[in-house]
Every structure is written in C-alpha cells, then in structure tokens.
Coordinates of C-alpha atoms in Angstrom, one line a residue:
X1 CA 3.3 -15.2 -54.4
X2 CA 2.9 -16.1 -50.8
X3 CA 5.9 -15.8 -48.5
X4 CA 7.4 -18.4 -46.1
X5 CA 8.4 -17.9 -42.5
X6 CA 12.1 -17.9 -43.2
X7 CA 11.8 -14.8 -45.4
X8 CA 9.0 -13.0 -43.5
X9 CA 10.0 -9.4 -42.5
X10 CA 9.2 -8.1 -39.1
X11 CA 6.5 -5.8 -40.5
X12 CA 4.6 -8.8 -41.8
X13 CA 5.0 -10.8 -38.6
X14 CA 3.8 -7.8 -36.6
X15 CA 0.7 -7.5 -38.9
X16 CA -0.1 -11.2 -38.4
X17 CA 0.3 -11.1 -34.6
X18 CA -1.9 -7.9 -34.4
X19 CA -4.6 -9.6 -36.4
X20 CA -4.4 -12.8 -34.2
X21 CA -4.8 -10.8 -31.0
X22 CA -7.7 -8.9 -32.5
X23 CA -9.5 -12.2 -33.2
X24 CA -9.2 -12.5 -36.9
X25 CA -9.4 -16.0 -38.4
X26 CA -6.3 -17.6 -39.6
X27 CA -7.5 -17.9 -43.2
X28 CA -8.5 -14.2 -43.3
X29 CA -5.0 -13.4 -42.0
X30 CA -3.5 -15.6 -44.7
X31 CA -5.4 -13.7 -47.4
X32 CA -4.7 -10.1 -46.0
X33 CA -1.0 -10.7 -45.1
X34 CA -0.5 -12.6 -48.4
X35 CA 1.1 -15.6 -46.6
X36 CA 0.2 -19.3 -46.6
X37 CA -2.1 -20.7 -43.9
X38 CA 0.8 -22.8 -42.7
X39 CA 2.9 -19.7 -42.2
X40 CA 0.2 -18.2 -40.0
X41 CA -0.1 -21.4 -38.0
X42 CA 3.6 -21.7 -37.5
X43 CA 3.9 -18.1 -36.3
X44 CA 1.0 -18.7 -33.9
X45 CA 2.8 -21.7 -32.4
X46 CA 6.0 -19.7 -32.1
X47 CA 4.3 -16.7 -30.6
X48 CA 2.4 -18.9 -28.2
X49 CA 5.5 -20.6 -27.0
X50 CA 7.3 -17.2 -26.6
X51 CA 4.3 -15.9 -24.7
X52 CA 4.3 -18.8 -22.3
X53 CA 8.0 -18.2 -21.7
X54 CA 7.3 -14.4 -21.1
X55 CA 4.5 -15.1 -18.7
X56 CA 6.6 -17.6 -16.7
X57 CA 9.6 -15.2 -16.6
X58 CA 7.8 -12.0 -15.8
X59 CA 4.7 -12.8 -13.9
X60 CA 6.5 -13.8 -10.7
X61 CA 6.5 -12.4 -7.1
X62 CA 3.3 -10.5 -7.7
X63 CA 2.2 -8.3 -4.9
X64 CA -1.6 -8.3 -4.8
X65 CA -4.5 -7.7 -2.4
X66 CA -7.5 -9.3 -4.0
X67 CA -7.5 -12.2 -6.5
X68 CA -10.6 -13.3 -8.4
X69 CA -10.8 -16.6 -10.2
X70 CA -13.2 -17.9 -12.8
X71 CA -13.5 -20.5 -15.6
X72 CA -14.7 -19.8 -19.2
X73 CA -16.1 -22.5 -21.5
X74 CA -15.3 -23.2 -25.1
X75 CA -14.8 -26.3 -27.1
X76 CA -12.1 -27.8 -29.5
X77 CA -13.1 -29.5 -32.7
X78 CA -16.5 -30.6 -31.4
X79 CA -18.6 -30.3 -28.2
X80 CA -18.0 -33.1 -25.7
X81 CA -21.4 -34.8 -26.6
X82 CA -20.4 -35.0 -30.3
X83 CA -16.8 -36.2 -30.0
X84 CA -17.7 -39.9 -30.2
X85 CA -19.5 -39.4 -33.6
X86 CA -17.1 -36.8 -35.0
X87 CA -15.0 -37.7 -37.9
X88 CA -11.2 -38.0 -37.1
X89 CA -11.5 -36.1 -33.8
X90 CA -8.0 -35.2 -32.6
X91 CA -6.6 -35.6 -29.1
X92 CA -8.0 -32.9 -26.9
X93 CA -11.3 -32.6 -28.7
X94 CA -14.3 -31.7 -26.7
X95 CA -15.1 -29.1 -24.0
X96 CA -12.2 -26.8 -23.2
X97 CA -12.1 -24.7 -20.1
X98 CA -9.8 -21.7 -19.5
X99 CA -9.1 -21.0 -15.8
X100 CA -8.1 -17.4 -15.1
X101 CA -6.9 -15.6 -11.9
X102 CA -7.1 -11.8 -12.0
X103 CA -5.7 -9.1 -9.6
X104 CA -8.8 -7.0 -9.0
X105 CA -6.8 -3.8 -8.5
X106 CA -4.2 -4.0 -11.3
X107 CA -6.4 -6.2 -13.6
X108 CA -3.3 -8.4 -14.2
X109 CA -3.9 -11.9 -15.3
X110 CA -1.7 -13.7 -12.7
X111 CA -2.4 -17.3 -13.8
X112 CA -4.2 -19.1 -16.5
X113 CA -4.7 -22.8 -17.4
X114 CA -6.4 -24.5 -20.3
X115 CA -7.9 -28.0 -20.0
X116 CA -10.7 -29.7 -18.2
X117 CA -12.8 -28.5 -15.2
X118 CA -12.1 -31.4 -12.8
X119 CA -10.2 -31.5 -9.5
X120 CA -6.9 -32.2 -11.1
X121 CA -6.9 -29.1 -13.2
X122 CA -8.2 -27.0 -10.1
X123 CA -5.2 -28.2 -8.1
X124 CA -2.7 -27.5 -10.9
X125 CA -4.3 -24.0 -11.4
X126 CA -4.1 -23.1 -7.7
X127 CA -0.6 -24.4 -7.3
X128 CA 0.5 -22.2 -10.2
X129 CA -1.3 -19.2 -8.8
X130 CA 0.2 -19.6 -5.3
X131 CA 3.7 -19.9 -6.8
X132 CA 3.4 -16.5 -8.5
X133 CA 2.2 -14.5 -5.5
X134 CA 4.5 -12.7 -3.1
X135 CA 2.1 -12.2 -0.2
X136 CA -1.1 -13.3 1.5
X137 CA -4.2 -12.4 -0.6
X138 CA -8.0 -12.4 -0.4
X139 CA -9.2 -15.0 -2.8
X140 CA -12.7 -15.3 -4.3
X141 CA -13.9 -18.1 -6.6
X142 CA -17.3 -19.2 -7.7
X143 CA -19.0 -22.2 -6.0
X144 CA -17.2 -24.9 -8.0
X145 CA -16.5 -27.6 -5.4
X146 CA -13.1 -28.5 -7.0
X147 CA -11.7 -25.2 -5.6
X148 CA -12.1 -26.3 -2.0
X149 CA -9.4 -29.0 -2.0
X150 CA -7.2 -27.1 -4.5
X151 CA -7.1 -23.9 -2.4
X152 CA -6.4 -25.8 0.8
X153 CA -3.6 -27.8 -0.9
X154 CA -2.0 -24.7 -2.4
X155 CA -2.4 -22.1 0.3
X156 CA -3.1 -24.1 3.5
X157 CA -4.3 -21.5 6.0
X158 CA -2.3 -18.6 4.5
X159 CA -5.2 -17.1 2.5
X160 CA -8.5 -15.2 3.1
X161 CA -10.7 -17.3 0.9
X162 CA -14.4 -17.0 0.1
X163 CA -16.8 -18.4 -2.5
X164 CA -19.4 -16.4 -4.3
X165 CA -22.2 -18.9 -5.0
X166 CA -24.7 -17.7 -7.5
X167 CA -28.4 -18.8 -7.2
X168 CA -30.1 -19.4 -10.6
X169 CA -33.7 -19.8 -11.5
X170 CA -35.5 -20.9 -14.6
X171 CA -34.4 -19.3 -17.9
X172 CA -36.7 -17.5 -20.4
X173 CA -39.6 -19.4 -21.9
X174 CA -39.9 -20.0 -25.6
X175 CA -37.5 -20.8 -28.5
X176 CA -34.8 -18.4 -27.1
X177 CA -34.4 -20.6 -24.0
X178 CA -32.0 -22.9 -25.8
X179 CA -29.4 -20.1 -26.2
X180 CA -30.1 -18.0 -23.1
X181 CA -28.6 -18.5 -19.6
X182 CA -30.8 -19.1 -16.6
X183 CA -31.8 -16.0 -14.6
X184 CA -29.4 -15.2 -11.7
X185 CA -31.7 -14.6 -8.7
X186 CA -28.9 -13.7 -6.3
X187 CA -25.6 -14.7 -4.7
X188 CA -24.4 -16.2 -1.4
X189 CA -21.1 -15.3 0.1
X190 CA -19.4 -18.2 1.9
X191 CA -16.3 -17.7 4.0
X192 CA -14.1 -20.8 3.6
X193 CA -10.7 -19.8 5.1
X194 CA -9.3 -16.8 7.1
X195 CA -11.1 -13.5 7.4
X196 CA -12.0 -12.2 3.9
X197 CA -13.5 -8.7 3.7
X198 CA -17.2 -9.3 2.9
X199 CA -17.4 -6.1 0.8
X200 CA -14.7 -7.5 -1.5
X201 CA -16.1 -11.0 -2.0
X202 CA -16.6 -10.7 -5.7
X203 CA -15.8 -12.2 -9.1
X204 CA -17.1 -9.2 -11.1
X205 CA -13.7 -8.1 -12.5
X206 CA -12.6 -11.6 -13.7
X207 CA -16.0 -12.3 -15.2
X208 CA -15.8 -9.0 -17.1
X209 CA -12.4 -9.9 -18.4
X210 CA -13.7 -13.2 -19.5
X211 CA -16.5 -11.5 -21.3
X212 CA -14.0 -9.3 -23.1
X213 CA -12.1 -12.4 -24.1
X214 CA -15.2 -14.0 -25.4
X215 CA -16.1 -10.9 -27.4
X216 CA -12.6 -10.3 -28.8
X217 CA -11.5 -13.8 -29.6
X218 CA -13.5 -15.6 -32.3
X219 CA -12.5 -18.9 -30.9
X220 CA -14.9 -18.2 -28.0
X221 CA -17.8 -16.8 -30.0
X222 CA -20.9 -18.9 -29.5
X223 CA -23.0 -20.3 -32.4
X224 CA -20.3 -19.8 -35.1
X225 CA -17.7 -22.1 -36.8
X226 CA -14.8 -20.1 -35.5
X227 CA -14.0 -22.5 -32.6
X228 CA -10.5 -24.0 -32.3
X229 CA -9.9 -27.1 -34.3
X230 CA -6.7 -28.1 -32.4
X231 CA -6.1 -27.8 -28.7
X232 CA -2.5 -26.7 -29.3
X233 CA -3.7 -23.7 -31.4
X234 CA -6.2 -22.8 -28.7
X235 CA -3.5 -22.8 -26.0
X236 CA -1.1 -20.8 -28.1
X237 CA -3.7 -18.2 -29.1
X238 CA -4.7 -17.7 -25.4
X239 CA -1.0 -17.4 -24.3
X240 CA -0.5 -14.7 -26.9
X241 CA -3.8 -13.0 -25.9
X242 CA -2.8 -12.9 -22.2
X243 CA 0.7 -11.5 -22.8
X244 CA -0.8 -8.8 -25.1
X245 CA -3.4 -8.0 -22.5
X246 CA -1.0 -7.9 -19.6
X247 CA 1.9 -6.1 -21.3
X248 CA 1.0 -4.5 -24.6
X249 CA -2.5 -3.0 -24.1
X250 CA -3.4 0.1 -22.1
X251 CA -6.3 -0.7 -19.8
X252 CA -9.1 1.8 -20.3
X253 CA -9.7 2.3 -16.6
X254 CA -6.1 2.2 -15.4
X255 CA -4.7 4.2 -18.3
X256 CA -1.7 2.0 -18.3
X257 CA -1.0 -1.7 -18.9
X258 CA -1.9 -4.2 -16.1
X259 CA 1.8 -5.2 -16.0
X260 CA 2.9 -1.7 -15.3
X261 CA 0.2 -1.2 -12.7
X262 CA 1.4 -4.4 -11.0
X263 CA 5.0 -3.2 -11.0
X264 CA 6.3 -6.1 -13.1
X265 CA 7.0 -3.9 -16.2
X266 CA 8.5 -0.4 -16.5
X267 CA 7.2 0.5 -19.9
X268 CA 4.4 -0.4 -22.3
X269 CA 5.4 -3.3 -24.4
X270 CA 4.6 -3.9 -28.1
X271 CA 4.3 -7.0 -30.2
X272 CA 7.9 -6.4 -31.3
X273 CA 8.9 -7.6 -27.8
X274 CA 7.0 -10.9 -28.5
X275 CA 8.8 -11.1 -31.9
X276 CA 12.1 -10.6 -30.2
X277 CA 11.4 -13.4 -27.8
X278 CA 10.4 -15.7 -30.8
X279 CA 13.8 -14.9 -32.4
X280 CA 15.6 -15.5 -29.1
X281 CA 14.0 -18.9 -28.7
X282 CA 14.5 -20.0 -32.3
X283 CA 17.0 -22.8 -32.7
X284 CA 20.3 -21.9 -34.2
X285 CA 20.6 -22.9 -37.9
X286 CA 22.3 -26.2 -38.5
X287 CA 25.9 -26.0 -39.7
X288 CA 26.5 -27.1 -43.2
X289 CA 29.1 -29.8 -43.9
X290 CA 32.3 -28.9 -45.8
X291 CA 31.8 -28.3 -49.5
X292 CA 33.2 -31.1 -51.6
X293 CA 33.9 -30.4 -55.2
X294 CA 32.8 -33.2 -57.5
X295 CA 35.6 -34.4 -59.8
X296 CA 34.4 -36.1 -62.9
X297 CA 36.5 -38.7 -64.6

C-alpha cells in the first residue's frame, strides 16, 4: 500500500530527497520508496520551494575574489525546434538554460537562474549575483554578448571583468559528428572592465561544476528520455541540487562544504535541514468548525 504525504515519516522523506539529488527518476523513486508518483512530485515541489528560500536567506553578503559564470543547456518536454509539432506542449516547453555563478576559491554556487539565454535573463542573473556579493570581485564569463550590457547594468565600474572567448574549429568527420562538439582550438582573453588578473581569467571551475551537474542529474543527460517534462519540476530539482551541493555535500578538494568554506555556514548540513524548512513553510492546518450533533426526529 503506497503512502501519502500527510503520513510520510521523516525517514521516507529523507530517502526520497537523497534519491532526487542523486539523479534517480521520479518513477524509480516511487517504486523503491513505495509511495505514489504524486507523493514524489509533491515532495519535489515542497523541497524546491524550501531550497529557494534557503538560498535566498543564506547566500547573502558573500565575500569572494573570483567569480566564474557559465550557462548549461537542457530542454523541457521537447527541444525548441520540436515544440510546434509536440502534442499538448505545456508552458515553458523548449530549450532551457541554467545560468550559474561560482566562487572559484570556495566553489560556492552564489547565484543561479533557469530560463532562456537572451539579454533579459542575463540582466536578471547579473542583478541577482551583484546583490549577493559583499565586495568587488574579478568576474569571468564566456563570450556571450548578452553579458556585456548585463554586467555593466549590475556592477557599473565596480568590477574587474573579462570574457574568455573560445575559438572553435570543425568537429569530427563521420556519423559521430552529429553528437560531438566542435574542436576547441584556443581561447582569447578580453578585458572588458577594470583590471582583471590575466592569470585568473578562466571559466574552468564553473564549467567543471556544470559537467558534474550534467553527469549527476538525469534531467541533463543527453540522448535519453530523462529530460524534464515540466519547467516547474526542472526548477525545483535544480534548487534542491544547489542547496545540497552548497550546504550538505563535502567538496572533494576542499574537504568541507562550499558554504562552510565561504563562511556562510558553521556546520555541515544534511537533508534533514531541508525537511525542517519544508515543515516550517507548510501552511497551518485549517481549523475545523464546531461539531454539531445531528438530532433525528
């Protein structure tokens, strides 16, 4: 007999959340945890909302030296070119980009945003990043032109900003070309604002983190059917992933969590802290009206 959310013990919720951050599919979680798929979906939404609240409360006044930004592609329901012909495509279907800003020293994800890749999202992303920083930083992005206006609008002249523009050549020949990226022939370092240290103009750390995300979250795995079917689920899964990455997981190189390395957490968190936030945010149960005894004639 599958259990519902209102009777789900903390051990079962902890199991489900652990499987979600490890990239398991919602249906496999439903089978292993012996709960309905709707229960898994509801817990994902609740955990995602709690994770967004935790990120907004805790990742503030971050002291950093070097911030690296990147965008990682995925899609929701269908690829953009197939949305017009897709059956019952929901709102938000199509290409989905996740913008990430990472502190190169502490490996903390300072800011993230899910949506499109146009100038409007770039501006929103940079405004959010700037609001979370406590000091002037060296900032490196890729050569995406939308960053230029966004960084200027958010930081003005109070940033040492450079773009790392990669130069690509033709990809491999043959059938494998369809699924293989073009060859990177080199990179050009362009100073845009301030005086960035040339030796630290890099996006290597954030690109490596995005690779880890693609490998550990099935929603990002290429050439499978594990992609997100709803944008809302995609956002909530990412929010949970980032809180777990920042607060609950020991970074192999740092030997502590990124949040502890950044000084925004004193101890290593667990998913029980996320569950506690879920319970804190849960609406109070509605009061029942007075009991009236029925009197039969």
